[in-house]
């Protein structure tokens, strides 16, 4: 039995009383009551929204940020004089950090301290969940170095917040996919991402994968504190915690084959390497008591994650062949053109975009008849105004005009990259075309880009992550659409790359190593991955040299013929428009000046501007 | 001037008072009158040849019917099983679909999609007329055989083929799965005598099948051989109309 440590309460108090300039009535402590309230408020919110990172007003602590200042604050917020505290660092109660923290907290808070997990009511830890069983009376406080599970895939804090809010975790899935492609297994060890309560993806922070199953439906309360990032999050008791992994890729814990603890002989604890090629338990309390015979080994064996030991037969390299017919997610219900539905798939009415002050009031005095797009009244640039068109399934519409005529602006307003000043956009796949999608909230609009309306940008870097493999880029769209089978994703990616004539041998190469034409093909494959009914192409071949552009053009023409998509093609190049579209809209200075069948516009252009464009194309 | 007979049985095309003027904005805005009030009636199984000197408006007439030129005024009615359709007022999308199904247009020069082989070009046309992919390829193959295009060329990029070969591909695409109305603009101008004869036989057989044909030929023999009626155009107007031997005889 480990003895309860009784330590004098002199050290810190003495320092504090010096700082207090002689005041002896001040209660000992590191945090004032206001700071504790702030922490408790955040902690309660965190418990109410499992896995969600709650911001809080983090204080300066007598440890460096990133070294446990968050866990320390949470502990100080929840611990009372009746509590019994245990502190673990690297699985060890006796390390310098653990000992100092334990002494400091118990001396300033007036609580008891212990190294025995069974006696502790609050366990502050870094790196481990104790091997001992934990119960409803116990709180485990984790010192979190990196609270954001998406940090590795997204640098922007605001973007991470958006991804959590919209439960948009496809970037996370792509990183798991990439890991599997490169290594055949998921190599991420500590901080393994889990889905908490079916809602938030959370970093399990410093614990190994070995401890992750312990968090699922636990009896105890888990609190996570990150001082540097000023975040507190929680896994309350009886909450589902699922490690993220593909349906056909089993989650694995760390395992040292035939490893046993050199000290206590356990073969079912989390082992770490000691000197001389030997292994020891990464839990000094458990190990010491196991050596003394003071543990329930049978009950422990029920807790340990033996079901998740690595099994080479279930890894992706071995299962690639078995699962030839693995199921795919059911294709989204695609409303076929109902008899009473609209004949168009996309309808744009009166789209306008004004950059600068004035809004619609800036429009008078601009346009082709005034030979300027700059408002004489406000100086605003009227990039597009009163642009309307619709496109039916199986039809391609061209949007043609010189650079600066506003065609790309219109496309960006339709897809949602820019906010339109005026007008409406309807999709037959959304509420039968009755809803103006411009009025939807940003998250719903972003959702449309997953499987309803895809865009191919002129610059492949705008639509692809160049550091990610060709397969991973396409997997991003598929996982966003709900695909969770690794092999199903691989097969779908192979199909798509084959269709766009990218050699399958390049499937697992980063797109950044591809030529411009190949990148554009990958971008097209990604756009087609979920078979969206509407496809927007913004200068798809501009920037490619002539022979490569011709290849991409042929590909697009073939795809538009074979799939029943409604396509909008933006180009300044009449040859591209002629090769791809049946109908076209001609834009000049932000306005539509002529529209009609593409062959008619080409052979019998009416507007002087169109005649000039056609004459230029013929040269 | 022909007498309008819009209600005669078998009417396929009724053109009335068709006018087309070009305004050339890139050249000092001058105007060129191409059609100055043209009337034309074509029935199923009729082959109307449009004769006249260069610049008389023959090709403009075909293109205004097809609406690759947009007429200024006048009426172009296509009689379909669903009733007459006014082509000049038809919305673009509906016209694009109707063209695919009902109207074949064979121009003097083939402008196929770049880097596409003859079989694909013709099969695509057959698909627009409503055939399933496999049937369309069969129909395309038959059509190319009939026009004597060497099978070795069927998957070669059209752009590298000779003028005569391209013209036959063009004719095959215009006539595969025969449309209701066939517009031919110098369809055999680049063919050698043997292939020309094959092409003319094909066109004649279409007329026998009930296709309404409006054609422009420079060569009088072809007109004499094929036309059931000839209209003579001069200066953007139809100046005479009648059986081939009457009109062509008068011209010659």
mmCIF file of C-alpha atoms in Angstrom, chain B residues 31-250:
data_model
loop_
_atom_site.group_PDB
_atom_site.id
_atom_site.type_symbol
_atom_site.label_atom_id
_atom_site.label_comp_id
_atom_site.label_asym_id
_atom_site.label_seq_id
_atom_site.Cartn_x
_atom_site.Cartn_y
_atom_site.Cartn_z
ATOM 1 C CA UNK B 31 -25.457 46.419 -94.227
ATOM 2 C CA UNK B 32 -25.776 43.532 -96.675
ATOM 3 C CA UNK B 33 -29.206 42.204 -97.627
ATOM 4 C CA UNK B 34 -29.118 38.425 -97.937
ATOM 5 C CA UNK B 35 -32.786 37.430 -98.042
ATOM 6 C CA UNK B 36 -35.418 39.896 -99.112
ATOM 7 C CA UNK B 37 -38.786 38.265 -98.532
ATOM 8 C CA UNK B 38 -38.461 34.604 -99.418
ATOM 9 C CA UNK B 39 -41.378 32.142 -99.487
ATOM 10 C CA UNK B 40 -40.826 28.394 -99.816
ATOM 11 C CA UNK B 41 -42.886 25.234 -99.317
ATOM 12 C CA UNK B 42 -41.419 21.763 -99.089
ATOM 13 C CA UNK B 43 -43.414 18.569 -98.656
ATOM 14 C CA UNK B 44 -42.335 15.140 -97.454
ATOM 15 C CA UNK B 45 -40.489 13.302 -100.217
ATOM 16 C CA UNK B 46 -39.854 16.484 -102.112
ATOM 17 C CA UNK B 47 -36.391 17.577 -103.169
ATOM 18 C CA UNK B 48 -36.208 21.324 -103.710
ATOM 19 C CA UNK B 49 -33.000 22.522 -105.306
ATOM 20 C CA UNK B 50 -32.039 26.162 -104.856
ATOM 21 C CA UNK B 51 -30.251 27.508 -107.894
ATOM 22 C CA UNK B 52 -28.669 30.847 -108.594
ATOM 23 C CA UNK B 53 -25.402 32.725 -108.861
ATOM 24 C CA UNK B 54 -22.937 33.120 -105.996
ATOM 25 C CA UNK B 55 -24.137 35.677 -103.474
ATOM 26 C CA UNK B 56 -27.796 35.266 -104.456
ATOM 27 C CA UNK B 57 -28.649 34.130 -100.912
ATOM 28 C CA UNK B 58 -28.872 30.344 -101.385
ATOM 29 C CA UNK B 59 -26.711 29.394 -98.385
ATOM 30 C CA UNK B 60 -28.278 32.175 -96.322
ATOM 31 C CA UNK B 61 -31.680 30.651 -96.983
ATOM 32 C CA UNK B 62 -30.535 27.252 -95.723
ATOM 33 C CA UNK B 63 -28.859 28.786 -92.672
ATOM 34 C CA UNK B 64 -31.860 30.954 -91.825
ATOM 35 C CA UNK B 65 -34.036 27.843 -91.943
ATOM 36 C CA UNK B 66 -31.531 26.028 -89.734
ATOM 37 C CA UNK B 67 -31.212 29.239 -87.683
ATOM 38 C CA UNK B 68 -27.483 29.305 -87.633
ATOM 39 C CA UNK B 69 -28.386 32.705 -89.082
ATOM 40 C CA UNK B 70 -31.029 34.542 -87.094
ATOM 41 C CA UNK B 71 -33.643 35.909 -89.575
ATOM 42 C CA UNK B 72 -34.739 39.527 -89.127
ATOM 43 C CA UNK B 73 -38.355 38.767 -89.858
ATOM 44 C CA UNK B 74 -40.603 36.242 -91.493
ATOM 45 C CA UNK B 75 -41.740 32.770 -90.617
ATOM 46 C CA UNK B 76 -40.157 29.306 -90.802
ATOM 47 C CA UNK B 77 -42.674 26.621 -89.890
ATOM 48 C CA UNK B 78 -41.557 23.013 -89.456
ATOM 49 C CA UNK B 79 -44.500 20.620 -89.498
ATOM 50 C CA UNK B 80 -43.892 17.867 -86.949
ATOM 51 C CA UNK B 81 -46.164 15.088 -85.691
ATOM 52 C CA UNK B 82 -46.812 17.346 -82.685
ATOM 53 C CA UNK B 83 -47.962 20.189 -84.932
ATOM 54 C CA UNK B 84 -46.261 23.076 -86.671
ATOM 55 C CA UNK B 85 -43.277 24.680 -84.922
ATOM 56 C CA UNK B 86 -42.201 28.254 -85.626
ATOM 57 C CA UNK B 87 -38.436 27.917 -85.778
ATOM 58 C CA UNK B 88 -37.710 31.656 -85.770
ATOM 59 C CA UNK B 89 -39.431 32.063 -82.392
ATOM 60 C CA UNK B 90 -38.436 28.777 -80.772
ATOM 61 C CA UNK B 91 -36.408 29.132 -77.551
ATOM 62 C CA UNK B 92 -32.751 28.259 -78.064
ATOM 63 C CA UNK B 93 -32.798 25.093 -75.995
ATOM 64 C CA UNK B 94 -35.908 23.722 -77.688
ATOM 65 C CA UNK B 95 -34.403 24.531 -81.067
ATOM 66 C CA UNK B 96 -31.160 22.738 -80.207
ATOM 67 C CA UNK B 97 -33.150 19.615 -79.338
ATOM 68 C CA UNK B 98 -35.435 19.862 -82.343
ATOM 69 C CA UNK B 99 -32.440 20.249 -84.643
ATOM 70 C CA UNK B 100 -30.885 17.118 -83.232
ATOM 71 C CA UNK B 101 -34.033 15.076 -83.823
ATOM 72 C CA UNK B 102 -35.639 16.518 -86.920
ATOM 73 C CA UNK B 103 -33.242 18.585 -89.011
ATOM 74 C CA UNK B 104 -30.100 17.470 -90.800
ATOM 75 C CA UNK B 105 -27.752 20.147 -92.050
ATOM 76 C CA UNK B 106 -24.849 19.245 -94.282
ATOM 77 C CA UNK B 107 -22.537 22.114 -95.064
ATOM 78 C CA UNK B 108 -19.934 22.310 -97.742
ATOM 79 C CA UNK B 109 -17.125 21.936 -95.226
ATOM 80 C CA UNK B 110 -17.035 19.608 -92.293
ATOM 81 C CA UNK B 111 -16.250 21.323 -89.009
ATOM 82 C CA UNK B 112 -16.239 18.302 -86.737
ATOM 83 C CA UNK B 113 -15.276 18.535 -83.088
ATOM 84 C CA UNK B 114 -11.485 18.449 -83.095
ATOM 85 C CA UNK B 115 -9.667 15.141 -82.623
ATOM 86 C CA UNK B 116 -12.711 12.968 -83.216
ATOM 87 C CA UNK B 117 -12.966 10.039 -85.595
ATOM 88 C CA UNK B 118 -15.596 9.625 -88.343
ATOM 89 C CA UNK B 119 -17.455 6.829 -86.578
ATOM 90 C CA UNK B 120 -17.798 8.927 -83.423
ATOM 91 C CA UNK B 121 -18.943 11.990 -85.358
ATOM 92 C CA UNK B 122 -21.661 10.059 -87.171
ATOM 93 C CA UNK B 123 -22.664 8.030 -84.114
ATOM 94 C CA UNK B 124 -23.036 11.246 -82.110
ATOM 95 C CA UNK B 125 -25.423 12.562 -84.770
ATOM 96 C CA UNK B 126 -27.393 9.310 -84.634
ATOM 97 C CA UNK B 127 -27.614 9.580 -80.839
ATOM 98 C CA UNK B 128 -29.028 13.087 -81.154
ATOM 99 C CA UNK B 129 -31.733 11.571 -83.325
ATOM 100 C CA UNK B 130 -32.668 9.318 -80.433
ATOM 101 C CA UNK B 131 -30.757 6.081 -80.997
ATOM 102 C CA UNK B 132 -29.208 4.166 -78.094
ATOM 103 C CA UNK B 133 -25.375 4.143 -78.065
ATOM 104 C CA UNK B 134 -24.994 0.656 -79.552
ATOM 105 C CA UNK B 135 -27.635 1.200 -82.238
ATOM 106 C CA UNK B 136 -26.115 4.564 -83.048
ATOM 107 C CA UNK B 137 -22.739 2.975 -83.755
ATOM 108 C CA UNK B 138 -24.337 0.348 -85.979
ATOM 109 C CA UNK B 139 -26.269 3.004 -87.881
ATOM 110 C CA UNK B 140 -23.120 5.117 -88.214
ATOM 111 C CA UNK B 141 -21.155 2.163 -89.538
ATOM 112 C CA UNK B 142 -23.836 1.386 -92.093
ATOM 113 C CA UNK B 143 -23.988 4.982 -93.197
ATOM 114 C CA UNK B 144 -20.206 5.245 -93.639
ATOM 115 C CA UNK B 145 -20.167 1.939 -95.571
ATOM 116 C CA UNK B 146 -22.832 3.194 -97.839
ATOM 117 C CA UNK B 147 -20.803 6.275 -98.687
ATOM 118 C CA UNK B 148 -17.740 4.111 -99.290
ATOM 119 C CA UNK B 149 -15.490 5.501 -96.548
ATOM 120 C CA UNK B 150 -12.591 3.127 -95.984
ATOM 121 C CA UNK B 151 -13.090 1.338 -92.673
ATOM 122 C CA UNK B 152 -9.412 1.884 -91.837
ATOM 123 C CA UNK B 153 -10.203 5.588 -91.425
ATOM 124 C CA UNK B 154 -13.147 5.255 -89.075
ATOM 125 C CA UNK B 155 -11.217 6.022 -85.927
ATOM 126 C CA UNK B 156 -8.756 8.496 -87.449
ATOM 127 C CA UNK B 157 -8.991 12.147 -86.443
ATOM 128 C CA UNK B 158 -11.260 13.823 -89.024
ATOM 129 C CA UNK B 159 -8.871 16.770 -89.178
ATOM 130 C CA UNK B 160 -6.270 14.759 -91.094
ATOM 131 C CA UNK B 161 -8.675 13.403 -93.713
ATOM 132 C CA UNK B 162 -9.045 14.712 -97.264
ATOM 133 C CA UNK B 163 -11.759 17.147 -98.293
ATOM 134 C CA UNK B 164 -13.705 14.426 -100.081
ATOM 135 C CA UNK B 165 -13.512 12.082 -97.113
ATOM 136 C CA UNK B 166 -14.660 14.803 -94.749
ATOM 137 C CA UNK B 167 -17.536 15.660 -97.009
ATOM 138 C CA UNK B 168 -18.741 12.075 -96.937
ATOM 139 C CA UNK B 169 -18.492 11.994 -93.149
ATOM 140 C CA UNK B 170 -20.512 15.163 -93.047
ATOM 141 C CA UNK B 171 -23.140 13.697 -95.335
ATOM 142 C CA UNK B 172 -23.244 10.502 -93.287
ATOM 143 C CA UNK B 173 -23.788 12.531 -90.099
ATOM 144 C CA UNK B 174 -26.552 14.567 -91.741
ATOM 145 C CA UNK B 175 -28.393 11.586 -93.152
ATOM 146 C CA UNK B 176 -27.906 8.823 -90.579
ATOM 147 C CA UNK B 177 -31.282 7.859 -89.164
ATOM 148 C CA UNK B 178 -32.892 10.227 -91.726
ATOM 149 C CA UNK B 179 -34.328 13.425 -90.275
ATOM 150 C CA UNK B 180 -37.628 14.986 -91.271
ATOM 151 C CA UNK B 181 -35.933 17.880 -93.037
ATOM 152 C CA UNK B 182 -32.533 17.716 -94.676
ATOM 153 C CA UNK B 183 -30.665 20.885 -95.642
ATOM 154 C CA UNK B 184 -27.778 20.279 -98.050
ATOM 155 C CA UNK B 185 -25.275 22.998 -98.901
ATOM 156 C CA UNK B 186 -22.980 21.800 -101.691
ATOM 157 C CA UNK B 187 -22.722 18.307 -100.184
ATOM 158 C CA UNK B 188 -20.830 16.678 -103.077
ATOM 159 C CA UNK B 189 -18.596 19.514 -104.289
ATOM 160 C CA UNK B 190 -15.335 17.803 -103.340
ATOM 161 C CA UNK B 191 -16.174 14.235 -104.378
ATOM 162 C CA UNK B 192 -14.670 12.226 -107.214
ATOM 163 C CA UNK B 193 -17.200 10.915 -109.791
ATOM 164 C CA UNK B 194 -17.596 7.478 -108.225
ATOM 165 C CA UNK B 195 -18.173 8.751 -104.699
ATOM 166 C CA UNK B 196 -20.307 11.580 -106.011
ATOM 167 C CA UNK B 197 -22.571 9.030 -107.631
ATOM 168 C CA UNK B 198 -22.847 7.074 -104.356
ATOM 169 C CA UNK B 199 -23.704 10.250 -102.487
ATOM 170 C CA UNK B 200 -26.344 11.300 -104.995
ATOM 171 C CA UNK B 201 -27.905 7.836 -104.807
ATOM 172 C CA UNK B 202 -28.057 8.139 -101.051
ATOM 173 C CA UNK B 203 -29.757 11.523 -101.253
ATOM 174 C CA UNK B 204 -32.234 10.212 -103.838
ATOM 175 C CA UNK B 205 -33.059 7.253 -101.603
ATOM 176 C CA UNK B 206 -33.799 9.599 -98.726
ATOM 177 C CA UNK B 207 -36.269 11.521 -100.823
ATOM 178 C CA UNK B 208 -37.898 8.210 -101.694
ATOM 179 C CA UNK B 209 -38.181 7.497 -97.959
ATOM 180 C CA UNK B 210 -40.143 10.714 -97.489
ATOM 181 C CA UNK B 211 -37.440 13.082 -96.270
ATOM 182 C CA UNK B 212 -37.997 16.691 -97.299
ATOM 183 C CA UNK B 213 -34.792 18.022 -98.862
ATOM 184 C CA UNK B 214 -33.699 21.579 -99.574
ATOM 185 C CA UNK B 215 -30.397 21.550 -101.412
ATOM 186 C CA UNK B 216 -27.898 23.914 -102.966
ATOM 187 C CA UNK B 217 -25.769 22.421 -105.769
ATOM 188 C CA UNK B 218 -23.540 24.225 -108.149
ATOM 189 C CA UNK B 219 -23.657 21.345 -110.512
ATOM 190 C CA UNK B 220 -26.651 21.264 -112.781
ATOM 191 C CA UNK B 221 -26.489 17.526 -113.422
ATOM 192 C CA UNK B 222 -27.025 16.808 -109.754
ATOM 193 C CA UNK B 223 -30.020 19.087 -109.703
ATOM 194 C CA UNK B 224 -31.501 17.524 -112.808
ATOM 195 C CA UNK B 225 -30.958 14.077 -111.348
ATOM 196 C CA UNK B 226 -32.401 14.750 -107.898
ATOM 197 C CA UNK B 227 -34.664 17.777 -107.763
ATOM 198 C CA UNK B 228 -38.401 17.391 -107.878
ATOM 199 C CA UNK B 229 -38.561 21.180 -108.040
ATOM 200 C CA UNK B 230 -36.048 23.978 -108.541
ATOM 201 C CA UNK B 231 -36.250 27.504 -107.143
ATOM 202 C CA UNK B 232 -34.121 30.155 -108.805
ATOM 203 C CA UNK B 233 -32.673 32.901 -106.606
ATOM 204 C CA UNK B 234 -31.201 36.206 -107.684
ATOM 205 C CA UNK B 235 -30.339 39.188 -105.489
ATOM 206 C CA UNK B 236 -31.786 37.750 -102.299
ATOM 207 C CA UNK B 237 -35.149 36.849 -103.830
ATOM 208 C CA UNK B 238 -36.747 33.832 -105.486
ATOM 209 C CA UNK B 239 -37.353 34.811 -109.078
ATOM 210 C CA UNK B 240 -38.560 31.567 -110.629
ATOM 211 C CA UNK B 241 -39.774 28.150 -109.574
ATOM 212 C CA UNK B 242 -40.732 24.975 -111.376
ATOM 213 C CA UNK B 243 -39.649 21.532 -112.603
ATOM 214 C CA UNK B 244 -35.888 21.142 -113.075
ATOM 215 C CA UNK B 245 -35.887 21.050 -116.836
ATOM 216 C CA UNK B 246 -37.988 24.230 -117.110
ATOM 217 C CA UNK B 247 -35.894 26.315 -114.720
ATOM 218 C CA UNK B 248 -32.477 24.930 -115.509
ATOM 219 C CA UNK B 249 -33.190 24.933 -119.155
ATOM 220 C CA UNK B 250 -34.113 28.590 -118.903
#
